[in-house]
Coordinates of C-alpha atoms and ligand atoms in Angstrom, one line a residue:
M132 CA 15.7 27.1 -8.5
S133 CA 13.5 29.9 -9.8
D134 CA 12.4 27.9 -12.9
C135 CA 11.5 25.0 -10.7
P136 CA 8.0 25.7 -9.3
L137 CA 7.1 25.5 -5.6
L138 CA 3.9 23.4 -5.3
P139 CA 1.2 24.8 -3.0
N140 CA -0.5 22.8 -0.3
H141 CA -4.3 22.6 -0.1
F142 CA -4.9 23.2 3.6
A143 CA -7.5 24.9 5.7
G144 CA -9.7 25.1 2.6
R145 CA -7.2 27.2 0.5
W146 CA -4.0 26.9 -1.5
Q147 CA -1.0 27.9 0.5
T148 CA 2.6 28.1 -0.7
A149 CA 5.5 27.6 1.7
T150 CA 7.2 30.7 2.9
D151 CA 10.6 29.2 2.3
E152 CA 12.4 27.7 -0.7
G153 CA 11.1 24.1 0.0
T154 CA 12.8 20.9 -1.1
P155 CA 13.5 20.1 -4.8
L156 CA 12.1 16.8 -6.1
L157 CA 14.4 15.2 -8.6
D158 CA 14.3 13.2 -11.8
P159 CA 15.8 9.9 -10.5
V160 CA 17.4 9.1 -13.8
K161 CA 19.0 12.4 -14.7
G162 CA 19.3 13.9 -11.2
T163 CA 17.7 17.2 -12.3
P164 CA 15.3 19.2 -10.2
L165 CA 11.6 19.2 -11.3
V166 CA 9.5 21.0 -8.8
R167 CA 9.8 22.0 -5.1
V168 CA 7.6 21.1 -2.1
G169 CA 7.4 22.6 1.4
R170 CA 5.1 23.6 4.1
A171 CA 6.8 26.4 6.0
G172 CA 4.3 28.9 7.3
L173 CA 1.3 26.5 7.5
D174 CA -0.8 26.8 10.6
L175 CA -1.3 23.1 11.4
A176 CA -3.9 23.6 14.1
E177 CA -6.0 25.7 11.8
G178 CA -5.9 23.2 9.0
F179 CA -6.7 20.2 11.1
A180 CA -9.6 22.0 12.8
F181 CA -10.9 23.1 9.4
A182 CA -10.9 19.6 8.1
R183 CA -12.4 18.1 11.2
T184 CA -15.3 20.6 11.4
Q185 CA -16.0 21.9 7.9
G186 CA -15.0 18.8 6.0
G187 CA -16.3 16.3 8.5
N188 CA -19.7 18.0 9.1
A189 CA -20.3 18.3 5.3
L190 CA -19.4 14.7 4.6
R191 CA -21.4 13.3 7.5
A192 CA -24.5 15.2 6.3
M193 CA -24.5 13.0 3.2
T194 CA -25.5 9.4 2.8
Y195 CA -23.2 6.6 1.7
R196 CA -24.8 6.7 -1.7
Q197 CA -24.1 10.4 -2.1
R198 CA -20.5 10.0 -1.0
A199 CA -20.1 7.1 -3.4
T200 CA -21.2 9.5 -6.1
L201 CA -18.4 11.8 -5.2
L202 CA -15.9 8.9 -5.6
G203 CA -17.3 8.3 -9.0
E204 CA -16.8 12.0 -9.9
I205 CA -13.2 11.7 -8.6
V206 CA -12.7 8.8 -11.0
K207 CA -13.8 10.9 -13.9
V208 CA -11.4 13.8 -13.1
L209 CA -8.5 11.4 -12.7
Q210 CA -9.3 9.6 -15.9
A211 CA -9.4 13.0 -17.7
N212 CA -5.9 13.9 -16.5
R213 CA -4.3 10.5 -16.8
D214 CA -1.7 11.5 -19.4
A215 CA -0.3 14.2 -17.1
Y216 CA 0.0 11.7 -14.3
Y217 CA 2.0 9.3 -16.5
E218 CA 4.3 12.1 -17.4
I219 CA 4.9 13.0 -13.8
A220 CA 5.4 9.4 -12.8
T221 CA 8.0 8.9 -15.6
A222 CA 9.9 12.1 -14.6
N223 CA 9.7 11.9 -10.8
C224 CA 9.3 8.2 -10.0
G225 CA 11.4 6.8 -12.8
T226 CA 8.9 4.2 -13.8
V227 CA 8.2 2.6 -17.2
T228 CA 4.6 3.0 -18.4
K229 CA 3.3 -0.4 -17.2
D230 CA 4.7 0.2 -13.7
S231 CA 3.2 3.7 -13.6
A232 CA -0.1 2.0 -14.4
V233 CA 0.1 -0.1 -11.3
D234 CA 0.1 3.2 -9.3
I235 CA -2.2 5.4 -11.4
D236 CA -4.8 2.9 -12.9
G237 CA -4.6 0.8 -9.7
A238 CA -5.9 3.9 -7.9
I239 CA -8.6 4.7 -10.4
F240 CA -9.8 1.1 -10.2
T241 CA -9.9 1.1 -6.4
L242 CA -11.9 4.3 -6.3
G243 CA -14.3 2.9 -8.9
F244 CA -14.7 -0.3 -6.8
Y245 CA -15.6 1.7 -3.7
A246 CA -18.0 3.9 -5.7
K247 CA -19.9 0.8 -6.5
Q248 CA -19.7 -0.7 -3.1
G249 CA -20.8 2.6 -1.5
D250 CA -23.8 2.9 -3.9
A251 CA -25.1 -0.4 -2.7
L252 CA -25.1 0.9 0.9
G253 CA -27.9 3.2 -0.2
D254 CA -29.3 6.3 1.5
A255 CA -28.1 5.5 5.0
T256 CA -25.9 7.5 7.4
C257 CA -24.7 4.7 9.7
L258 CA -24.3 0.9 9.6
L259 CA -25.9 -1.9 11.6
D260 CA -23.4 -4.5 12.7
G261 CA -25.2 -7.8 13.1
A262 CA -28.7 -8.6 14.3
R263 CA -30.5 -7.4 17.5
I264 CA -30.0 -9.6 20.5
R265 CA -32.5 -9.8 23.4
M266 CA -31.2 -8.6 26.7
A267 CA -34.1 -9.7 29.0
K268 CA -36.9 -12.2 29.1
D269 CA -39.2 -9.4 27.8
P270 CA -38.1 -8.8 24.2
V271 CA -38.7 -5.1 24.5
F272 CA -35.1 -4.4 25.6
Q273 CA -32.5 -5.4 23.0
T274 CA -29.0 -4.6 22.0
Q275 CA -28.0 -3.6 18.4
H276 CA -24.4 -2.8 17.4
V277 CA -24.1 0.2 15.2
M278 CA -21.1 1.6 13.4
S279 CA -21.0 5.4 13.0
P280 CA -18.5 7.5 11.1
T281 CA -15.8 8.9 13.5
R282 CA -16.0 12.6 14.0
G283 CA -12.4 13.3 13.3
V284 CA -9.9 13.5 10.5
A285 CA -7.9 10.7 8.8
L286 CA -4.2 11.6 8.5
F287 CA -2.3 9.6 5.9
I288 CA 1.4 9.5 6.2
N289 CA 2.4 7.7 3.0
A290 CA 5.4 6.0 1.5
F291 CA 7.3 7.1 -1.7
N292 CA 6.5 4.0 -3.8
F293 CA 2.8 4.6 -4.5
P294 CA 2.2 8.3 -4.6
S295 CA -1.2 7.7 -6.4
W296 CA -2.6 4.4 -5.2
G297 CA -1.3 5.0 -1.7
L298 CA -3.5 8.1 -1.4
W299 CA -6.7 6.8 -3.1
E300 CA -6.8 3.2 -1.7
K301 CA -7.1 4.9 1.7
A302 CA -9.1 8.0 0.7
A303 CA -11.8 6.0 -1.0
P304 CA -13.0 4.1 2.1
A305 CA -12.4 7.2 4.3
L306 CA -14.4 9.6 2.2
L307 CA -17.1 6.9 1.7
S308 CA -17.3 6.6 5.5
G309 CA -17.7 10.4 5.8
V310 CA -14.3 11.1 7.2
P311 CA -12.1 14.0 5.8
V312 CA -8.6 13.3 4.7
I313 CA -5.3 15.0 5.2
V314 CA -2.5 13.4 3.2
K315 CA 1.2 13.8 3.8
P316 CA 2.9 12.2 0.8
A317 CA 6.5 11.0 1.0
T318 CA 8.7 13.9 -0.1
A319 CA 10.7 12.2 -2.9
T320 CA 7.6 11.5 -5.0
A321 CA 5.0 14.0 -3.7
W322 CA 4.5 15.7 -7.0
L323 CA 2.0 13.1 -8.4
T324 CA -0.1 13.1 -5.2
Q325 CA -0.1 16.9 -5.1
R326 CA -1.2 17.1 -8.8
M327 CA -4.0 14.6 -8.3
V328 CA -5.3 16.4 -5.2
K329 CA -5.1 19.7 -7.1
D330 CA -7.2 18.3 -10.0
V331 CA -9.8 17.0 -7.7
V332 CA -10.0 20.1 -5.5
D333 CA -10.1 22.4 -8.6
A334 CA -12.9 20.3 -10.0
G335 CA -15.0 21.4 -7.0
I336 CA -16.3 17.8 -6.3
L337 CA -15.7 17.6 -2.6
P338 CA -17.0 19.8 0.2
A339 CA -14.4 22.3 1.6
G340 CA -12.1 20.6 4.1
A341 CA -12.8 17.0 2.8
L342 CA -9.4 16.6 1.1
S343 CA -6.2 18.4 2.2
I344 CA -2.5 17.9 1.4
V345 CA 0.6 18.8 3.3
C346 CA 3.8 18.3 1.4
G347 CA 7.3 18.4 2.9
S348 CA 8.2 17.9 6.6
S349 CA 6.1 15.6 8.8
A350 CA 7.2 17.5 11.9
G351 CA 4.3 18.3 14.2
L352 CA 1.5 16.5 12.2
M353 CA 1.0 13.8 14.8
D354 CA 0.8 16.4 17.6
Q355 CA -2.4 17.7 16.0
L356 CA -4.3 14.4 16.4
Q357 CA -7.2 14.2 18.8
P358 CA -9.0 11.1 20.2
F359 CA -11.5 10.7 17.3
D360 CA -9.0 11.1 14.6
V361 CA -7.3 8.2 12.9
V362 CA -3.8 7.9 11.4
S363 CA -2.7 5.5 8.7
F364 CA 1.0 5.1 8.2
T365 CA 2.8 3.4 5.3
G366 CA 6.6 3.2 5.4
S367 CA 9.5 1.8 7.2
A368 CA 9.4 -0.2 10.4
E369 CA 11.6 2.5 12.0
T370 CA 9.2 5.4 11.4
A371 CA 6.3 3.1 12.4
K372 CA 7.9 2.8 15.8
I373 CA 7.9 6.6 16.2
I374 CA 4.2 6.8 15.1
R375 CA 3.1 4.0 17.5
S376 CA 4.9 5.5 20.5
H377 CA 3.6 9.1 19.8
P378 CA 1.5 10.4 22.7
A379 CA -1.5 10.8 20.3
V380 CA -1.6 7.0 19.9
A381 CA -0.1 6.0 23.3
E382 CA -2.2 8.4 25.4
K383 CA -5.2 9.6 23.4
S384 CA -5.9 6.2 21.8
V385 CA -5.9 7.7 18.3
R386 CA -6.6 4.7 16.1
C387 CA -3.5 3.8 14.1
N388 CA -3.0 1.6 11.1
I389 CA 0.5 0.6 10.1
E390 CA 1.7 -0.9 6.9
A391 CA 5.4 -1.5 7.2
D392 CA 8.1 -3.6 5.5
S393 CA 7.6 -7.2 4.9
L394 CA 9.7 -10.2 3.7
N395 CA 7.1 -11.8 1.5
S396 CA 7.6 -15.4 0.2
A397 CA 6.8 -17.6 -2.7
L398 CA 6.7 -21.4 -2.1
L399 CA 6.9 -24.1 -4.7
D400 CA 5.1 -27.4 -4.0
P401 CA 7.6 -30.2 -2.9
A402 CA 6.1 -32.4 -5.6
A403 CA 6.9 -30.0 -8.4
A404 CA 9.3 -30.9 -11.2
E405 CA 11.6 -28.8 -13.4
G406 CA 9.6 -27.3 -16.2
D407 CA 6.1 -28.4 -15.0
E408 CA 3.4 -25.8 -14.8
A409 CA 3.8 -25.0 -11.1
F410 CA 7.6 -24.5 -11.6
N411 CA 7.1 -22.3 -14.6
L412 CA 4.4 -20.2 -12.8
L413 CA 6.7 -19.6 -9.9
V414 CA 9.7 -18.7 -12.1
S415 CA 7.6 -16.1 -14.1
E416 CA 6.1 -14.6 -11.1
V417 CA 9.4 -14.2 -9.2
A418 CA 11.0 -12.4 -12.2
R419 CA 7.9 -10.2 -12.6
E420 CA 7.8 -9.3 -8.9
M421 CA 11.5 -8.5 -8.7
T422 CA 11.2 -6.1 -11.6
V423 CA 7.8 -4.4 -11.4
K424 CA 8.5 -0.8 -10.1
S425 CA 12.1 -2.0 -9.7
G426 CA 11.0 -4.1 -6.8
Q427 CA 9.8 -1.1 -4.8
K428 CA 6.5 -2.8 -3.8
C429 CA 5.8 -3.6 -0.2
T430 CA 4.2 -6.9 -1.5
A431 CA 7.1 -7.9 -3.7
I432 CA 8.5 -11.4 -3.4
R433 CA 11.7 -11.2 -1.3
R434 CA 12.2 -14.9 -0.4
V435 CA 11.7 -17.8 -2.8
F436 CA 11.5 -21.3 -1.4
V437 CA 11.9 -24.3 -3.7
P438 CA 12.6 -28.0 -3.0
R439 CA 16.3 -28.6 -2.7
A440 CA 16.4 -30.8 -5.8
L441 CA 15.1 -27.8 -7.9
Y442 CA 17.4 -25.1 -6.5
A443 CA 19.8 -25.0 -9.4
A444 CA 17.1 -25.3 -12.1
A445 CA 15.0 -22.5 -10.5
A446 CA 18.1 -20.3 -10.3
K447 CA 18.9 -20.8 -13.9
A448 CA 15.2 -20.3 -15.1
I449 CA 14.7 -17.1 -13.0
G450 CA 18.1 -15.7 -14.1
A451 CA 17.2 -16.4 -17.8
K452 CA 14.0 -14.3 -17.4
L453 CA 15.8 -11.5 -15.6
A454 CA 18.3 -11.2 -18.4
K455 CA 15.5 -10.0 -20.6
Y456 CA 15.0 -6.8 -18.6
P457 CA 17.0 -3.9 -20.0
V458 CA 17.4 -1.2 -17.2
G459 CA 17.6 2.5 -17.6
D460 CA 15.7 5.6 -18.6
P461 CA 12.0 4.8 -18.8
R462 CA 11.6 7.3 -21.7
N463 CA 13.5 4.8 -23.9
E464 CA 11.0 2.2 -25.2
S465 CA 13.4 -0.7 -25.0
V466 CA 13.7 -0.2 -21.3
R467 CA 11.6 -2.7 -19.2
M468 CA 12.7 -1.6 -15.8
G469 CA 13.3 2.1 -14.8
A470 CA 14.9 3.6 -11.7
L471 CA 14.5 3.5 -8.0
V472 CA 12.9 6.7 -6.7
S473 CA 16.1 8.4 -5.5
R474 CA 19.8 8.1 -5.1
E475 CA 19.2 7.6 -1.4
Q476 CA 17.2 4.5 -2.2
F477 CA 20.0 3.5 -4.6
N478 CA 22.4 3.6 -1.7
S479 CA 20.1 1.8 0.6
V480 CA 19.5 -1.0 -1.9
T481 CA 23.2 -1.3 -2.7
A482 CA 23.9 -1.6 1.0
G483 CA 21.1 -4.1 1.4
I484 CA 22.5 -6.3 -1.4
A485 CA 25.9 -6.3 0.4
Q486 CA 24.3 -7.3 3.6
I487 CA 22.4 -10.2 2.0
K488 CA 25.6 -11.3 0.3
T489 CA 27.1 -12.1 3.7
E490 CA 24.8 -15.1 3.8
A491 CA 24.0 -15.8 0.2
E492 CA 25.7 -16.5 -3.2
V493 CA 25.0 -14.4 -6.3
L494 CA 22.9 -16.4 -8.8
F495 CA 22.2 -13.6 -11.3
D496 CA 23.5 -10.1 -11.5
G497 CA 22.0 -7.8 -14.1
S498 CA 24.5 -5.1 -13.5
E499 CA 26.8 -6.8 -15.9
S500 CA 24.7 -5.3 -18.7
P501 CA 25.1 -1.5 -19.3
L502 CA 22.2 0.9 -18.4
V503 CA 20.2 2.3 -21.3
D504 CA 20.3 6.1 -21.7
A505 CA 21.4 6.5 -18.1
D506 CA 24.7 7.5 -16.4
A507 CA 25.4 4.9 -13.7
S508 CA 27.1 7.6 -11.6
V509 CA 24.0 9.8 -11.5
A510 CA 20.9 7.6 -12.1
A511 CA 19.2 5.7 -9.3
C512 CA 19.1 2.6 -11.5
V513 CA 19.8 -0.8 -9.9
A514 CA 19.7 -3.9 -12.1
P515 CA 17.9 -7.1 -10.8
V516 CA 20.0 -9.3 -8.5
L517 CA 19.0 -12.9 -7.6
L518 CA 20.8 -14.2 -4.5
G519 CA 20.6 -17.7 -3.2
S520 CA 21.2 -19.9 -0.2
K521 CA 21.2 -23.7 0.2
Q522 CA 21.4 -23.4 4.0
P523 CA 18.6 -20.9 4.8
V524 CA 18.0 -22.6 8.2
N525 CA 21.3 -21.2 9.4
A526 CA 20.7 -17.7 8.0
R527 CA 19.5 -14.7 9.9
V528 CA 19.9 -11.7 7.6
L529 CA 18.0 -13.4 4.8
H530 CA 14.9 -13.5 7.0
E531 CA 15.3 -10.1 8.6
V532 CA 16.5 -7.6 5.9
E533 CA 14.1 -6.2 3.4
V534 CA 16.0 -4.8 0.4
F535 CA 13.5 -2.4 -1.2
G536 CA 14.6 -3.0 -4.8
P537 CA 14.9 -5.6 -7.6
V538 CA 16.3 -8.2 -5.3
A539 CA 15.2 -11.6 -4.1
T540 CA 16.8 -14.6 -2.5
L541 CA 16.2 -18.2 -3.6
M542 CA 16.3 -20.8 -0.8
A543 CA 16.4 -24.6 -0.8
Y544 CA 14.1 -26.5 1.6
D545 CA 14.1 -30.1 2.6
D546 CA 10.5 -30.8 3.5
E547 CA 7.2 -29.1 3.9
A548 CA 7.4 -28.5 7.6
Q549 CA 10.8 -26.9 7.2
A550 CA 9.5 -24.6 4.4
Y551 CA 6.7 -23.3 6.7
D552 CA 9.1 -22.7 9.5
L553 CA 11.5 -20.7 7.2
I554 CA 8.6 -18.7 5.8
R555 CA 7.4 -17.8 9.3
R556 CA 10.9 -16.5 10.2
G557 CA 9.8 -13.4 8.3
E558 CA 7.8 -12.8 11.5
G559 CA 4.6 -11.8 9.7
S560 CA 4.3 -10.7 6.1
L561 CA 1.8 -9.1 3.7
V562 CA 1.6 -12.0 1.3
C563 CA 2.8 -15.5 0.6
S564 CA 2.2 -17.2 -2.8
L565 CA 2.0 -20.9 -3.4
Y566 CA 2.6 -22.7 -6.7
S567 CA 1.2 -26.1 -7.0
A568 CA -1.1 -28.3 -9.2
D569 CA -2.3 -30.2 -6.1
P570 CA -5.2 -28.6 -4.3
A571 CA -4.6 -30.7 -1.2
F572 CA -1.1 -29.2 -0.8
T573 CA -2.5 -25.7 -1.4
A574 CA -5.1 -26.2 1.3
R575 CA -2.5 -27.6 3.7
A576 CA 0.0 -24.8 3.1
T577 CA -2.7 -22.2 3.4
L578 CA -3.7 -23.5 6.8
A579 CA 0.0 -23.5 7.9
L580 CA 0.7 -20.0 6.7
A581 CA -2.5 -17.9 6.8
D582 CA -2.1 -16.8 10.4
S583 CA 1.3 -15.2 9.6
H584 CA 0.2 -13.5 6.4
G585 CA -2.4 -10.9 5.4
R586 CA -3.0 -12.7 2.1
V587 CA -2.2 -16.2 0.8
H588 CA -2.1 -16.1 -3.0
A589 CA -2.4 -19.7 -4.3
I590 CA -1.7 -20.3 -7.9
S591 CA -2.5 -23.5 -9.7
P592 CA -2.5 -24.2 -13.5
D593 CA -6.4 -23.8 -13.6
V594 CA -6.2 -20.2 -12.4
A595 CA -3.0 -19.2 -14.2
A596 CA -4.7 -17.2 -16.9
V597 CA -7.0 -15.3 -14.7
Q598 CA -5.0 -14.8 -11.4
S599 CA -4.4 -11.2 -10.2
G600 CA -0.6 -11.6 -9.4
H601 CA 1.3 -12.0 -6.2
G602 CA 2.1 -8.4 -5.6
N603 CA -1.1 -6.7 -6.9
V604 CA -3.3 -5.4 -4.1
M605 CA -6.9 -5.8 -5.1
P606 CA -9.6 -3.8 -3.3
M607 CA -11.8 -6.8 -2.6
S608 CA -9.0 -8.6 -0.7
L609 CA -7.4 -7.6 2.6
H610 CA -4.1 -5.7 2.5
G611 CA -1.9 -5.7 5.5
G612 CA 0.0 -8.3 7.6
P613 CA 0.7 -9.2 11.1
G614 CA 3.9 -8.8 13.1
R615 CA 6.7 -6.9 11.3
A616 CA 4.4 -6.1 8.4
G617 CA 2.8 -3.6 10.8
G618 CA -0.2 -5.4 12.0
G619 CA -2.5 -3.3 9.8
E620 CA -5.5 -4.0 7.7
E621 CA -6.7 -2.1 4.7
L622 CA -9.1 -2.7 1.8
G623 CA -10.9 -6.1 1.9
G624 CA -14.0 -4.6 0.4
L625 CA -16.3 -3.0 2.9
R626 CA -14.1 -4.2 5.8
A627 CA -12.0 -1.1 5.1
L628 CA -14.9 1.1 6.4
G629 CA -14.4 -0.4 9.9
F630 CA -11.3 1.7 10.5
Y631 CA -13.2 5.0 9.9
H632 CA -16.3 4.0 12.0
R633 CA -16.8 3.5 15.7
R634 CA -18.7 0.5 16.8
S635 CA -21.2 1.0 19.7
A636 CA -23.6 -1.3 21.4
V637 CA -27.0 0.4 21.6
Q638 CA -29.1 -1.1 24.4
A639 CA -32.6 0.3 24.0
S640 CA -36.3 -0.4 23.4
V641 CA -37.4 -2.0 20.2
A642 CA -39.3 1.2 19.4
A643 CA -36.1 3.3 19.5
L644 CA -34.1 0.7 17.6
D645 CA -36.8 0.7 14.9
I646 CA -36.4 4.4 14.4
L647 CA -32.6 4.1 14.4
A648 CA -32.8 1.4 11.8
Q649 CA -34.5 3.9 9.4
T650 CA -31.3 5.8 8.9
A651 CA -29.0 2.7 8.9
T652 CA -28.1 -0.1 6.5
P653 CA -26.9 -3.6 7.5
F654 CA -23.1 -3.9 7.3
T655 CA -22.9 -7.1 5.3
L656 CA -19.6 -8.2 4.0
Ligands
NAP956 P1 9.7 6.1 5.7 O1 11.1 6.7 5.6 O2 9.3 5.5 7.0 O3 8.7 7.3 5.3 C1 7.3 7.0 5.2 C2 6.6 8.3 5.4 O4 6.8 8.8 6.8 C3 7.0 9.5 4.5 O5 5.9 10.3 4.2 C4 8.0 10.3 5.5 O6 8.1 11.6 5.1 C5 7.3 10.1 6.8 N1 8.1 10.3 8.0 C6 9.5 10.2 8.1 N2 9.8 10.4 9.3 C7 8.7 10.6 10.0 C8 8.4 10.9 11.4 N3 9.4 11.0 12.3 N4 7.1 11.2 11.8 C9 6.1 11.1 10.9 N5 6.3 10.8 9.6 C10 7.6 10.6 9.2 O7 9.5 5.0 4.6 P2 9.8 5.0 3.1 O8 11.3 4.9 3.0 O9 9.2 6.2 2.4 O10 9.1 3.8 2.5 C11 9.7 2.5 2.3 C12 9.2 1.5 3.2 O11 7.7 1.5 3.2 C13 9.6 0.1 2.8 O12 10.2 -0.5 3.9 C14 8.3 -0.6 2.5 O13 8.3 -2.0 2.9 C15 7.3 0.1 3.2 N6 6.0 0.1 2.5 C16 5.0 -0.7 3.0 C17 3.8 -0.7 2.4 C18 2.6 -1.6 2.9 O14 1.5 -1.4 2.4 N7 2.8 -2.4 3.8 C19 3.6 0.0 1.2 C20 4.6 0.7 0.7 C21 5.8 0.8 1.4 P3 9.4 12.1 4.2 O15 9.3 11.4 2.9 O16 9.1 13.6 4.1 O17 10.6 11.7 5.0

């Protein structure tokens, strides 16, 4: 363990190393230890108070434009250290280069997006929500809704699959809003998050207390939260339940955003034919979604709905694409799909496949090909598996179990109404994608499915070359989903700022509202 460094936490404005040995983070392909993380000995109360007061006061003293400039500076630091991030991602996340890019470059793009959006808000310190409304016959007394940055900290408890993007997609709107951030990355992949925070802190861009990191155990973090703090959780539905029922949320009304697991769908138009453009677009996207980051994306397609007559053709076409994905050590350039993040995830995905198999047939199983440069008894590598059901109406597990790996289930439907019913059995998802050449079908399906999805991604031949992809989360569009997806909302351009601001109705004289307006900018979406 001695040649395996223990990464320090940046907390209470200084670097602090755990007083115990910490937990080793492993290379998921080789099983070897890389670094250690831990937080024994940290004074949680001190760190939260430091962030809330020092970090919060300094950030709130700035305008939106000044804070947007800080985001732009963060972008430069991350760009300058990109190569190191790719090395860490390969070693600790087991991802091939193009999958690491989704996490690393996706984060940089999102920060850059918010830097621009924030600059446009100008030299204001609060936001005006809507127009003034007269409260009496005499127009001297009016109401104006204002949004002010909350005077608390933003605690992020993040999932293992996006150690980079998961931090920055949340930190960008939080810092832009003037709210200090404390991030607790998932332990398995905490190295990349820690390294990025280290680079940004060492560059001296942000005021003291604006950005803190606690690696290792989550115990006691929620206990530190006070009424004006916010917590953003990304992870499993089980842990989400613990967060939601914590007294900080249940009794102190700490604002809480949850992004949990989701059984996202792809739907092919009932009028599609084998080999037409809509069919081909669905086939390509399903294969891509199953394999990007080895299917460890909360937005990945898990359920694929095709007209009954196309079930066999779709199975064959998707299987043919998946057969072109050699799996193994991402350091070998012939490998197109790397590892899951850990052997625990390997066990969980293997168990999930077994569960799905109780209701589905195997249509394609990539495990028949050997792994490249990886020992199957050590590496957390799972080959893509396409399962299928011709009777999804009678299934339960298929609509309930999210297998967080390169796994999807193809399902046959009989008519449009049945397809919508089956999709809704996911009980609320992050995203549903539609594949059709018919704009009337697209509009109809969107109306039927929008209320149960955070995003409807509708793909037709005319947008095929420019579309952003089913699973890619873009900062200008909302990310989150109702029901079992957690009920959260992130991103969506400036909508994201709402979580970090408090809305108040100011009822006052026009004279006072005029002065207030001098330090505010309209919140236009
Ligand atoms: P997880 O086990 O729930 O862990 C998520 C985070 O919560 C980790 O940082 C974990 O720390 C922490 N944690 C664990 N127990 C906790 C507790 N009792 N109190 C407070 N924090 C606690 O989830 P995961 O296995 O890392 O993530 C996979 C899941 O995340 C998948 O189901 C996926 O669908 C979901 N996900 C959703 C989104 C989205 O945007 N909707 C994005 C990515 C992933 P440790 O790592 O130290 O245990």
